[in-house]
Amino acid sequence: MAFSASTPTVYLASLSSSSGTSLPSSSFFKPLNLPLFWPWQKVKVGPLNVSPMGFGTWAWGNQLLWGYQESMDIELQRTFNLAVDNGINLFDTADSYGTGKLNGQSEKLLGKFIKEYQGQKRVQDDIVIATKFAAYPWRLTPSQFVNACRASLDRIEIEKIGIGQLHWSTANYAPLQEKALWDGLVAMYEKGLVRAVGVSNYGPKQLLKIYDYLKARGVPLVSAQVQFSLLSMGEDQLETKNICDSLGIRLIAYSPLGLGMLTGKYTPDKLPRGPRAFLFRQILPGLQPLLSSLKEVARKRRRTVPQVAINWCICKGAIPIPGVKSVKQAEENLGAIGWRLSSEELLQLEYAASESPTKMIQNIFQTR
């Protein structure tokens, strides 16, 4: 994707120089007709060139956790357009995203938004969809997994998925199903339904196993998606990151803001609505060292806390995919790219994270 001074408006954060503190998020984005990042700053994921940050779409269709309503679709489309206009071309989704009758809604909305995007055709063609296929217990054969891929293609209304990912491993509870799922990934790759193959929620041991298996079948494993943030950087995550680096697998970091705990917007007395409140109530009281450090770095850098937390992921070599469901969130997240934390700031944040006694609860589907 080429950029020039005529690239659509980019939203860059500016802060009040007189107070030294962050202004409300609705007031610190000023239009500037410059590219947010240059084309040579794109990140390689196997054969694909993607933006250094993608956007996650878990909330698009999820009523239980994120309070989705179909009336939000107009705002979601504006959010998608803003992201693409500013160079974001990686969007992560899954065939299981969407609750109840809205199952698959995230994929459907992405397809609709891509088709209706009013920007340049080459920018539209550059969009990379990374979708995940659930390891449902009734998906027992490679052909069933291939059928799942075809169903996603129908919902998104595209000819080929960018990265087809296995959503989780069944090794912990149905090891015999695992090989069938791996063979399904091979089949969808060989049939040309996906441009590349990745996995999600794979720990270091299983990651090495599937890498070797796919390699023997002539299928490169290009990405591994795990929960990775300053709130989630335990031994397993770091070992997985080291394996990815050594094998040329790109780490995709989901929940880079810890479901919102690293935004600085919540306190033990100010919790989000819904099921997240229970988790936040357990973890937030112990996060003061980390949140204080994030705020200090953000103030010195004239950035916001979420921007610093996301930029940490980028500096560690991961591709963060923060979830977005509003233009306001997209504007703020866009301010996380185009710059880098210093090595001293990285160490400061990581030390503060180690001093915070409570860590993020891991996904129940995460394997070792």
mmCIF file of C-alpha atoms in Angstrom:
data_model
loop_
_atom_site.group_PDB
_atom_site.id
_atom_site.type_symbol
_atom_site.label_atom_id
_atom_site.label_comp_id
_atom_site.label_asym_id
_atom_site.label_seq_id
_atom_site.Cartn_x
_atom_site.Cartn_y
_atom_site.Cartn_z
ATOM 1 C CA MET A 1 0.000 0.000 0.000
ATOM 2 C CA ALA A 2 1.530 3.347 -1.001
ATOM 3 C CA PHE A 3 1.065 6.508 1.020
ATOM 4 C CA SER A 4 1.453 10.180 0.195
ATOM 5 C CA ALA A 5 0.648 13.484 1.775
ATOM 6 C CA SER A 6 -2.861 13.106 0.395
ATOM 7 C CA THR A 7 -3.490 9.956 2.421
ATOM 8 C CA PRO A 8 -6.857 10.200 4.274
ATOM 9 C CA THR A 9 -6.802 11.939 7.638
ATOM 10 C CA VAL A 10 -4.656 10.362 10.304
ATOM 11 C CA TYR A 11 -5.512 10.851 13.941
ATOM 12 C CA LEU A 12 -2.503 11.686 16.111
ATOM 13 C CA ALA A 13 -2.627 12.296 19.837
ATOM 14 C CA SER A 14 -1.686 15.640 21.305
ATOM 15 C CA LEU A 15 -1.814 16.546 24.960
ATOM 16 C CA SER A 16 -2.148 19.752 26.913
ATOM 17 C CA SER A 17 1.320 21.234 27.440
ATOM 18 C CA SER A 18 0.152 23.451 30.275
ATOM 19 C CA SER A 19 -1.240 20.785 32.571
ATOM 20 C CA GLY A 20 1.009 17.841 31.649
ATOM 21 C CA THR A 21 -1.940 15.494 31.946
ATOM 22 C CA SER A 22 -4.072 13.699 29.367
ATOM 23 C CA LEU A 23 -7.109 15.454 28.030
ATOM 24 C CA PRO A 24 -10.348 13.547 27.632
ATOM 25 C CA SER A 25 -10.043 11.152 24.698
ATOM 26 C CA SER A 26 -12.690 12.996 22.690
ATOM 27 C CA SER A 27 -10.465 16.086 22.451
ATOM 28 C CA PHE A 28 -6.918 14.931 21.795
ATOM 29 C CA PHE A 29 -7.099 13.771 18.197
ATOM 30 C CA LYS A 30 -6.122 16.381 15.649
ATOM 31 C CA PRO A 31 -6.261 15.797 11.901
ATOM 32 C CA LEU A 32 -2.940 15.799 10.078
ATOM 33 C CA ASN A 33 -2.632 14.804 6.437
ATOM 34 C CA LEU A 34 0.427 12.617 6.835
ATOM 35 C CA PRO A 35 0.729 8.830 6.788
ATOM 36 C CA LEU A 36 0.591 7.153 10.174
ATOM 37 C CA PHE A 37 3.336 4.748 9.118
ATOM 38 C CA TRP A 38 5.187 4.157 5.875
ATOM 39 C CA PRO A 39 4.761 1.144 3.583
ATOM 40 C CA TRP A 40 8.217 -0.231 4.384
ATOM 41 C CA GLN A 41 7.102 -0.477 8.011
ATOM 42 C CA LYS A 42 4.670 -3.232 7.120
ATOM 43 C CA VAL A 43 5.240 -6.527 8.940
ATOM 44 C CA LYS A 44 5.779 -9.848 7.191
ATOM 45 C CA VAL A 45 3.505 -12.718 8.182
ATOM 46 C CA GLY A 46 4.527 -15.536 5.889
ATOM 47 C CA PRO A 47 3.645 -14.350 2.360
ATOM 48 C CA LEU A 48 1.539 -11.463 3.681
ATOM 49 C CA ASN A 49 2.416 -7.824 4.354
ATOM 50 C CA VAL A 50 0.306 -6.445 7.189
ATOM 51 C CA SER A 51 0.129 -3.331 9.318
ATOM 52 C CA PRO A 52 2.158 -3.368 12.572
ATOM 53 C CA MET A 53 -1.152 -3.462 14.456
ATOM 54 C CA GLY A 54 -4.407 -5.143 13.496
ATOM 55 C CA PHE A 55 -7.890 -4.763 14.934
ATOM 56 C CA GLY A 56 -9.850 -7.507 16.652
ATOM 57 C CA THR A 57 -13.578 -7.969 16.119
ATOM 58 C CA TRP A 58 -14.594 -10.213 19.029
ATOM 59 C CA ALA A 59 -17.137 -7.606 20.153
ATOM 60 C CA TRP A 60 -18.884 -7.528 16.753
ATOM 61 C CA GLY A 61 -21.889 -9.701 17.481
ATOM 62 C CA ASN A 62 -21.104 -10.601 21.098
ATOM 63 C CA GLN A 63 -24.029 -9.550 23.275
ATOM 64 C CA LEU A 64 -23.003 -11.392 26.430
ATOM 65 C CA LEU A 65 -19.592 -9.867 27.085
ATOM 66 C CA TRP A 66 -19.557 -6.725 24.957
ATOM 67 C CA GLY A 67 -23.224 -5.717 24.758
ATOM 68 C CA TYR A 68 -23.491 -5.805 20.969
ATOM 69 C CA GLN A 69 -26.695 -4.580 19.351
ATOM 70 C CA GLU A 70 -27.383 -4.439 15.612
ATOM 71 C CA SER A 71 -27.910 -0.692 15.974
ATOM 72 C CA MET A 72 -24.123 -0.475 16.481
ATOM 73 C CA ASP A 73 -23.397 -1.574 12.905
ATOM 74 C CA ILE A 74 -23.227 1.971 11.513
ATOM 75 C CA GLU A 75 -20.607 2.917 14.094
ATOM 76 C CA LEU A 76 -18.709 -0.325 13.445
ATOM 77 C CA GLN A 77 -18.607 0.453 9.729
ATOM 78 C CA ARG A 78 -17.272 3.950 10.426
ATOM 79 C CA THR A 79 -14.675 2.360 12.702
ATOM 80 C CA PHE A 80 -13.629 -0.090 9.980
ATOM 81 C CA ASN A 81 -13.385 2.678 7.376
ATOM 82 C CA LEU A 82 -11.276 4.853 9.673
ATOM 83 C CA ALA A 83 -8.885 1.977 10.324
ATOM 84 C CA VAL A 84 -8.445 1.134 6.637
ATOM 85 C CA ASP A 85 -8.074 4.804 5.685
ATOM 86 C CA ASN A 86 -5.188 5.015 8.126
ATOM 87 C CA GLY A 87 -3.305 1.980 6.846
ATOM 88 C CA ILE A 88 -4.657 -0.827 9.036
ATOM 89 C CA ASN A 89 -5.159 -3.856 6.800
ATOM 90 C CA LEU A 90 -5.254 -6.770 9.291
ATOM 91 C CA PHE A 91 -8.579 -7.708 10.868
ATOM 92 C CA ASP A 92 -8.925 -10.721 13.161
ATOM 93 C CA THR A 93 -12.196 -12.597 13.552
ATOM 94 C CA ALA A 94 -13.537 -16.132 14.111
ATOM 95 C CA ASP A 95 -16.390 -18.336 12.949
ATOM 96 C CA SER A 96 -17.547 -18.566 16.572
ATOM 97 C CA TYR A 97 -17.739 -14.798 17.158
ATOM 98 C CA GLY A 98 -21.311 -13.766 17.833
ATOM 99 C CA THR A 99 -23.695 -15.057 20.471
ATOM 100 C CA GLY A 100 -26.743 -17.248 19.809
ATOM 101 C CA LYS A 101 -28.478 -16.438 16.547
ATOM 102 C CA LEU A 102 -25.721 -13.918 15.837
ATOM 103 C CA ASN A 103 -23.082 -16.630 15.501
ATOM 104 C CA GLY A 104 -20.791 -15.635 12.616
ATOM 105 C CA GLN A 105 -21.919 -11.990 12.790
ATOM 106 C CA SER A 106 -18.372 -10.666 13.032
ATOM 107 C CA GLU A 107 -17.404 -12.335 9.747
ATOM 108 C CA LYS A 108 -20.604 -11.138 8.053
ATOM 109 C CA LEU A 109 -19.989 -7.542 9.110
ATOM 110 C CA LEU A 110 -16.392 -7.618 7.900
ATOM 111 C CA GLY A 111 -17.570 -8.900 4.530
ATOM 112 C CA LYS A 112 -20.196 -6.179 4.287
ATOM 113 C CA PHE A 113 -17.756 -3.441 5.282
ATOM 114 C CA ILE A 114 -15.086 -4.592 2.813
ATOM 115 C CA LYS A 115 -17.617 -4.686 -0.020
ATOM 116 C CA GLU A 116 -19.013 -1.248 0.817
ATOM 117 C CA TYR A 117 -15.669 0.451 1.477
ATOM 118 C CA GLN A 118 -15.536 3.637 -0.604
ATOM 119 C CA GLY A 119 -11.763 4.085 -0.704
ATOM 120 C CA GLN A 120 -9.312 3.098 -3.411
ATOM 121 C CA LYS A 121 -9.731 -0.410 -4.840
ATOM 122 C CA ARG A 122 -6.078 -1.335 -4.266
ATOM 123 C CA VAL A 123 -6.456 -0.458 -0.583
ATOM 124 C CA GLN A 124 -9.589 -2.602 -0.416
ATOM 125 C CA ASP A 125 -7.749 -5.493 -2.087
ATOM 126 C CA ASP A 126 -4.902 -5.177 0.434
ATOM 127 C CA ILE A 127 -7.123 -6.080 3.404
ATOM 128 C CA VAL A 128 -6.076 -9.287 5.173
ATOM 129 C CA ILE A 129 -8.708 -11.239 7.093
ATOM 130 C CA ALA A 130 -7.388 -13.635 9.723
ATOM 131 C CA THR A 131 -10.211 -15.852 10.887
ATOM 132 C CA LYS A 132 -10.207 -18.692 13.395
ATOM 133 C CA PHE A 133 -12.030 -21.993 13.041
ATOM 134 C CA ALA A 134 -13.444 -23.395 16.269
ATOM 135 C CA ALA A 135 -12.427 -26.912 17.319
ATOM 136 C CA TYR A 136 -16.040 -27.872 17.952
ATOM 137 C CA PRO A 137 -16.485 -31.495 19.130
ATOM 138 C CA TRP A 138 -18.485 -32.337 15.994
ATOM 139 C CA ARG A 139 -15.641 -31.289 13.706
ATOM 140 C CA LEU A 140 -13.969 -34.674 13.628
ATOM 141 C CA THR A 141 -12.642 -34.940 10.075
ATOM 142 C CA PRO A 142 -10.463 -32.775 7.814
ATOM 143 C CA SER A 143 -13.380 -32.345 5.396
ATOM 144 C CA GLN A 144 -15.550 -30.871 8.161
ATOM 145 C CA PHE A 145 -12.824 -28.323 8.859
ATOM 146 C CA VAL A 146 -12.601 -27.501 5.154
ATOM 147 C CA ASN A 147 -16.384 -27.026 5.118
ATOM 148 C CA ALA A 148 -16.019 -24.612 8.038
ATOM 149 C CA CYS A 149 -13.531 -22.629 5.982
ATOM 150 C CA ARG A 150 -15.889 -22.509 3.003
ATOM 151 C CA ALA A 151 -18.691 -21.300 5.280
ATOM 152 C CA SER A 152 -16.464 -18.465 6.532
ATOM 153 C CA LEU A 153 -15.604 -17.519 2.953
ATOM 154 C CA ASP A 154 -19.329 -17.323 2.191
ATOM 155 C CA ARG A 155 -20.003 -15.118 5.213
ATOM 156 C CA ILE A 156 -17.091 -12.766 4.478
ATOM 157 C CA GLU A 157 -17.799 -12.884 0.742
ATOM 158 C CA ILE A 158 -14.164 -13.142 -0.312
ATOM 159 C CA GLU A 159 -12.349 -15.650 -2.497
ATOM 160 C CA LYS A 160 -9.489 -16.476 -0.138
ATOM 161 C CA ILE A 161 -8.893 -15.977 3.578
ATOM 162 C CA GLY A 162 -5.611 -14.312 4.518
ATOM 163 C CA ILE A 163 -4.740 -16.464 7.547
ATOM 164 C CA GLY A 164 -6.800 -19.524 8.422
ATOM 165 C CA GLN A 165 -6.252 -20.298 12.100
ATOM 166 C CA LEU A 166 -7.129 -23.202 14.366
ATOM 167 C CA HIS A 167 -8.888 -21.439 17.244
ATOM 168 C CA TRP A 168 -7.634 -23.742 19.966
ATOM 169 C CA SER A 169 -5.989 -27.109 20.525
ATOM 170 C CA THR A 170 -7.953 -30.152 21.675
ATOM 171 C CA ALA A 171 -4.825 -31.844 23.058
ATOM 172 C CA ASN A 172 -5.935 -31.424 26.678
ATOM 173 C CA TYR A 173 -9.290 -33.163 26.299
ATOM 174 C CA ALA A 174 -9.589 -34.808 22.858
ATOM 175 C CA PRO A 175 -6.112 -35.626 21.553
ATOM 176 C CA LEU A 176 -7.436 -37.900 18.806
ATOM 177 C CA GLN A 177 -9.340 -34.981 17.305
ATOM 178 C CA GLU A 178 -6.200 -32.877 17.098
ATOM 179 C CA LYS A 179 -4.629 -34.609 14.091
ATOM 180 C CA ALA A 180 -7.863 -34.370 12.112
ATOM 181 C CA LEU A 181 -7.897 -30.623 12.730
ATOM 182 C CA TRP A 182 -4.280 -30.317 11.638
ATOM 183 C CA ASP A 183 -5.082 -32.258 8.487
ATOM 184 C CA GLY A 184 -7.977 -29.858 7.955
ATOM 185 C CA LEU A 185 -5.553 -26.918 7.994
ATOM 186 C CA VAL A 186 -3.377 -28.726 5.458
ATOM 187 C CA ALA A 187 -6.380 -29.421 3.226
ATOM 188 C CA MET A 188 -7.697 -25.844 3.204
ATOM 189 C CA TYR A 189 -4.181 -24.605 2.378
ATOM 190 C CA GLU A 190 -3.704 -27.129 -0.420
ATOM 191 C CA LYS A 191 -7.128 -26.299 -1.871
ATOM 192 C CA GLY A 192 -6.183 -22.622 -2.021
ATOM 193 C CA LEU A 193 -8.890 -21.507 0.406
ATOM 194 C CA VAL A 194 -6.370 -19.692 2.632
ATOM 195 C CA ARG A 195 -3.183 -17.846 1.794
ATOM 196 C CA ALA A 196 -1.502 -18.880 5.050
ATOM 197 C CA VAL A 197 -2.064 -20.994 8.159
ATOM 198 C CA GLY A 198 -1.847 -20.060 11.838
ATOM 199 C CA VAL A 199 -2.891 -21.252 15.291
ATOM 200 C CA SER A 200 -4.402 -19.660 18.382
ATOM 201 C CA ASN A 201 -4.081 -20.488 22.088
ATOM 202 C CA TYR A 202 -1.185 -22.885 21.496
ATOM 203 C CA GLY A 203 1.434 -23.138 24.227
ATOM 204 C CA PRO A 204 5.110 -23.871 23.498
ATOM 205 C CA LYS A 205 4.935 -27.674 23.468
ATOM 206 C CA GLN A 206 1.929 -27.963 21.175
ATOM 207 C CA LEU A 207 3.248 -25.155 19.006
ATOM 208 C CA LEU A 208 6.420 -27.110 18.283
ATOM 209 C CA LYS A 209 4.405 -30.242 17.520
ATOM 210 C CA ILE A 210 2.089 -28.611 15.001
ATOM 211 C CA TYR A 211 4.960 -26.682 13.427
ATOM 212 C CA ASP A 212 6.845 -29.920 12.760
ATOM 213 C CA TYR A 213 3.707 -31.673 11.522
ATOM 214 C CA LEU A 214 2.768 -28.927 9.091
ATOM 215 C CA LYS A 215 6.354 -28.544 7.900
ATOM 216 C CA ALA A 216 6.478 -32.248 7.047
ATOM 217 C CA ARG A 217 3.326 -31.728 4.954
ATOM 218 C CA GLY A 218 4.824 -28.738 3.155
ATOM 219 C CA VAL A 219 2.626 -26.172 4.908
ATOM 220 C CA PRO A 220 4.365 -23.229 6.621
ATOM 221 C CA LEU A 221 2.983 -22.120 9.990
ATOM 222 C CA VAL A 222 3.089 -18.328 9.802
ATOM 223 C CA SER A 223 1.439 -17.121 13.009
ATOM 224 C CA ALA A 224 0.619 -18.022 16.599
ATOM 225 C CA GLN A 225 -2.021 -15.993 18.387
ATOM 226 C CA VAL A 226 -1.789 -15.857 22.172
ATOM 227 C CA GLN A 227 -2.834 -13.626 25.031
ATOM 228 C CA PHE A 228 0.177 -11.317 25.333
ATOM 229 C CA SER A 229 0.460 -8.024 27.187
ATOM 230 C CA LEU A 230 2.138 -6.380 30.164
ATOM 231 C CA LEU A 231 -0.541 -8.143 32.191
ATOM 232 C CA SER A 232 0.074 -11.486 30.501
ATOM 233 C CA MET A 233 3.798 -12.131 30.070
ATOM 234 C CA GLY A 234 4.351 -15.320 32.044
ATOM 235 C CA GLU A 235 6.815 -18.130 31.338
ATOM 236 C CA ASP A 236 4.576 -19.816 28.771
ATOM 237 C CA GLN A 237 4.029 -16.618 26.821
ATOM 238 C CA LEU A 238 7.720 -15.757 26.796
ATOM 239 C CA GLU A 239 8.700 -19.294 25.811
ATOM 240 C CA THR A 240 6.115 -19.217 23.016
ATOM 241 C CA LYS A 241 7.511 -15.860 21.884
ATOM 242 C CA ASN A 242 11.061 -17.260 21.825
ATOM 243 C CA ILE A 243 9.937 -20.253 19.758
ATOM 244 C CA CYS A 244 8.134 -17.972 17.313
ATOM 245 C CA ASP A 245 11.224 -15.806 16.922
ATOM 246 C CA SER A 246 13.480 -18.798 16.303
ATOM 247 C CA LEU A 247 11.156 -20.435 13.749
ATOM 248 C CA GLY A 248 10.010 -17.354 11.864
ATOM 249 C CA ILE A 249 6.456 -17.527 13.214
ATOM 250 C CA ARG A 250 4.804 -14.166 13.862
ATOM 251 C CA LEU A 251 3.270 -13.716 17.318
ATOM 252 C CA ILE A 252 -0.163 -12.083 17.217
ATOM 253 C CA ALA A 253 -1.055 -10.579 20.598
ATOM 254 C CA TYR A 254 -4.717 -10.686 21.551
ATOM 255 C CA SER A 255 -6.031 -8.791 24.590
ATOM 256 C CA PRO A 256 -3.040 -6.384 24.514
ATOM 257 C CA LEU A 257 -5.030 -4.183 26.919
ATOM 258 C CA GLY A 258 -6.013 -7.010 29.257
ATOM 259 C CA LEU A 259 -9.724 -6.791 28.350
ATOM 260 C CA GLY A 260 -9.524 -3.104 29.272
ATOM 261 C CA MET A 261 -7.606 -3.304 32.552
ATOM 262 C CA LEU A 262 -4.561 -1.631 30.955
ATOM 263 C CA THR A 263 -6.523 1.354 29.676
ATOM 264 C CA GLY A 264 -6.383 3.185 33.002
ATOM 265 C CA LYS A 265 -10.126 3.797 32.743
ATOM 266 C CA TYR A 266 -11.154 1.404 35.504
ATOM 267 C CA THR A 267 -10.584 1.176 39.255
ATOM 268 C CA PRO A 268 -11.871 -1.220 41.940
ATOM 269 C CA ASP A 269 -14.636 1.337 42.491
ATOM 270 C CA LYS A 270 -15.304 1.888 38.791
ATOM 271 C CA LEU A 271 -15.829 -1.428 37.037
ATOM 272 C CA PRO A 272 -17.188 -2.291 33.584
ATOM 273 C CA ARG A 273 -20.620 -3.772 33.199
ATOM 274 C CA GLY A 274 -21.192 -7.451 32.628
ATOM 275 C CA PRO A 275 -19.017 -10.514 33.348
ATOM 276 C CA ARG A 276 -15.762 -8.547 33.117
ATOM 277 C CA ALA A 277 -16.533 -6.869 36.440
ATOM 278 C CA PHE A 278 -15.906 -10.113 38.351
ATOM 279 C CA LEU A 279 -12.452 -10.520 36.793
ATOM 280 C CA PHE A 280 -11.541 -6.861 37.198
ATOM 281 C CA ARG A 281 -12.511 -6.957 40.863
ATOM 282 C CA GLN A 282 -9.933 -9.700 41.437
ATOM 283 C CA ILE A 283 -7.049 -8.204 39.483
ATOM 284 C CA LEU A 284 -7.272 -4.401 39.534
ATOM 285 C CA PRO A 285 -6.344 -3.898 43.222
ATOM 286 C CA GLY A 286 -2.910 -5.401 42.555
ATOM 287 C CA LEU A 287 -2.195 -3.456 39.355
ATOM 288 C CA GLN A 288 -1.225 -0.133 40.903
ATOM 289 C CA PRO A 289 2.546 -0.447 40.247
ATOM 290 C CA LEU A 290 1.978 -1.222 36.576
ATOM 291 C CA LEU A 291 -0.770 1.335 36.009
ATOM 292 C CA SER A 292 1.288 4.036 37.736
ATOM 293 C CA SER A 293 4.259 3.257 35.513
ATOM 294 C CA LEU A 294 2.095 3.277 32.386
ATOM 295 C CA LYS A 295 0.703 6.672 33.354
ATOM 296 C CA GLU A 296 4.202 8.043 33.985
ATOM 297 C CA VAL A 297 5.512 6.898 30.603
ATOM 298 C CA ALA A 298 2.353 8.126 28.871
ATOM 299 C CA ARG A 299 2.719 11.566 30.439
ATOM 300 C CA LYS A 300 6.378 11.878 29.415
ATOM 301 C CA ARG A 301 5.654 10.632 25.904
ATOM 302 C CA ARG A 302 2.538 12.802 25.519
ATOM 303 C CA ARG A 303 0.574 9.642 24.775
ATOM 304 C CA THR A 304 -2.247 7.822 26.486
ATOM 305 C CA VAL A 305 -2.032 4.750 28.717
ATOM 306 C CA PRO A 306 -3.609 2.398 26.127
ATOM 307 C CA GLN A 307 -1.238 3.670 23.440
ATOM 308 C CA VAL A 308 1.782 2.902 25.617
ATOM 309 C CA ALA A 309 0.487 -0.575 26.518
ATOM 310 C CA ILE A 310 -0.140 -1.452 22.849
ATOM 311 C CA ASN A 311 3.203 -0.006 21.747
ATOM 312 C CA TRP A 312 4.943 -2.289 24.263
ATOM 313 C CA CYS A 313 3.582 -5.279 22.313
ATOM 314 C CA ILE A 314 4.851 -3.841 19.046
ATOM 315 C CA CYS A 315 8.296 -3.221 20.524
ATOM 316 C CA LYS A 316 8.411 -6.873 21.648
ATOM 317 C CA GLY A 317 7.963 -7.954 18.019
ATOM 318 C CA ALA A 318 4.299 -8.938 18.282
ATOM 319 C CA ILE A 319 1.342 -7.734 16.221
ATOM 320 C CA PRO A 320 -1.265 -6.507 18.719
ATOM 321 C CA ILE A 321 -4.935 -6.822 17.747
ATOM 322 C CA PRO A 322 -6.827 -4.630 20.225
ATOM 323 C CA GLY A 323 -10.570 -4.942 19.954
ATOM 324 C CA VAL A 324 -12.496 -1.947 18.628
ATOM 325 C CA LYS A 325 -16.181 -1.181 18.529
ATOM 326 C CA SER A 326 -16.224 2.602 18.167
ATOM 327 C CA VAL A 327 -14.514 5.360 16.217
ATOM 328 C CA LYS A 328 -13.264 6.794 19.497
ATOM 329 C CA GLN A 329 -11.492 3.538 20.385
ATOM 330 C CA ALA A 330 -10.016 3.236 16.901
ATOM 331 C CA GLU A 331 -8.713 6.808 17.003
ATOM 332 C CA GLU A 332 -6.987 6.186 20.305
ATOM 333 C CA ASN A 333 -5.513 2.838 19.258
ATOM 334 C CA LEU A 334 -4.140 4.340 16.045
ATOM 335 C CA GLY A 335 -1.986 6.560 18.224
ATOM 336 C CA ALA A 336 -0.069 3.458 19.341
ATOM 337 C CA ILE A 337 1.786 3.120 16.021
ATOM 338 C CA GLY A 338 4.347 5.248 14.233
ATOM 339 C CA TRP A 339 6.696 5.516 17.228
ATOM 340 C CA ARG A 340 8.562 3.223 19.654
ATOM 341 C CA LEU A 341 9.229 3.075 23.383
ATOM 342 C CA SER A 342 12.882 3.285 24.413
ATOM 343 C CA SER A 343 14.711 0.302 25.908
ATOM 344 C CA GLU A 344 14.705 2.082 29.282
ATOM 345 C CA GLU A 345 10.938 2.562 29.116
ATOM 346 C CA LEU A 346 10.428 -1.092 28.194
ATOM 347 C CA LEU A 347 12.470 -2.186 31.212
ATOM 348 C CA GLN A 348 10.594 0.226 33.466
ATOM 349 C CA LEU A 349 7.226 -1.138 32.380
ATOM 350 C CA GLU A 350 8.305 -4.768 32.621
ATOM 351 C CA TYR A 351 9.719 -4.248 36.105
ATOM 352 C CA ALA A 352 6.454 -2.607 37.182
ATOM 353 C CA ALA A 353 4.541 -5.535 35.697
ATOM 354 C CA SER A 354 6.661 -7.965 37.719
ATOM 355 C CA GLU A 355 5.894 -5.968 40.858
ATOM 356 C CA SER A 356 2.137 -6.286 40.310
ATOM 357 C CA PRO A 357 1.136 -9.373 42.336
ATOM 358 C CA THR A 358 -1.904 -10.441 40.304
ATOM 359 C CA LYS A 359 -1.667 -11.573 36.687
ATOM 360 C CA MET A 360 -4.229 -12.055 33.968
ATOM 361 C CA ILE A 361 -6.201 -15.299 34.090
ATOM 362 C CA GLN A 362 -5.284 -17.407 31.063
ATOM 363 C CA ASN A 363 -7.740 -18.596 28.460
ATOM 364 C CA ILE A 364 -9.142 -22.015 29.477
ATOM 365 C CA PHE A 365 -8.344 -23.271 25.958
ATOM 366 C CA GLN A 366 -4.669 -22.343 26.247
ATOM 367 C CA THR A 367 -2.487 -25.469 26.054
ATOM 368 C CA ARG A 368 0.990 -25.994 27.356
#
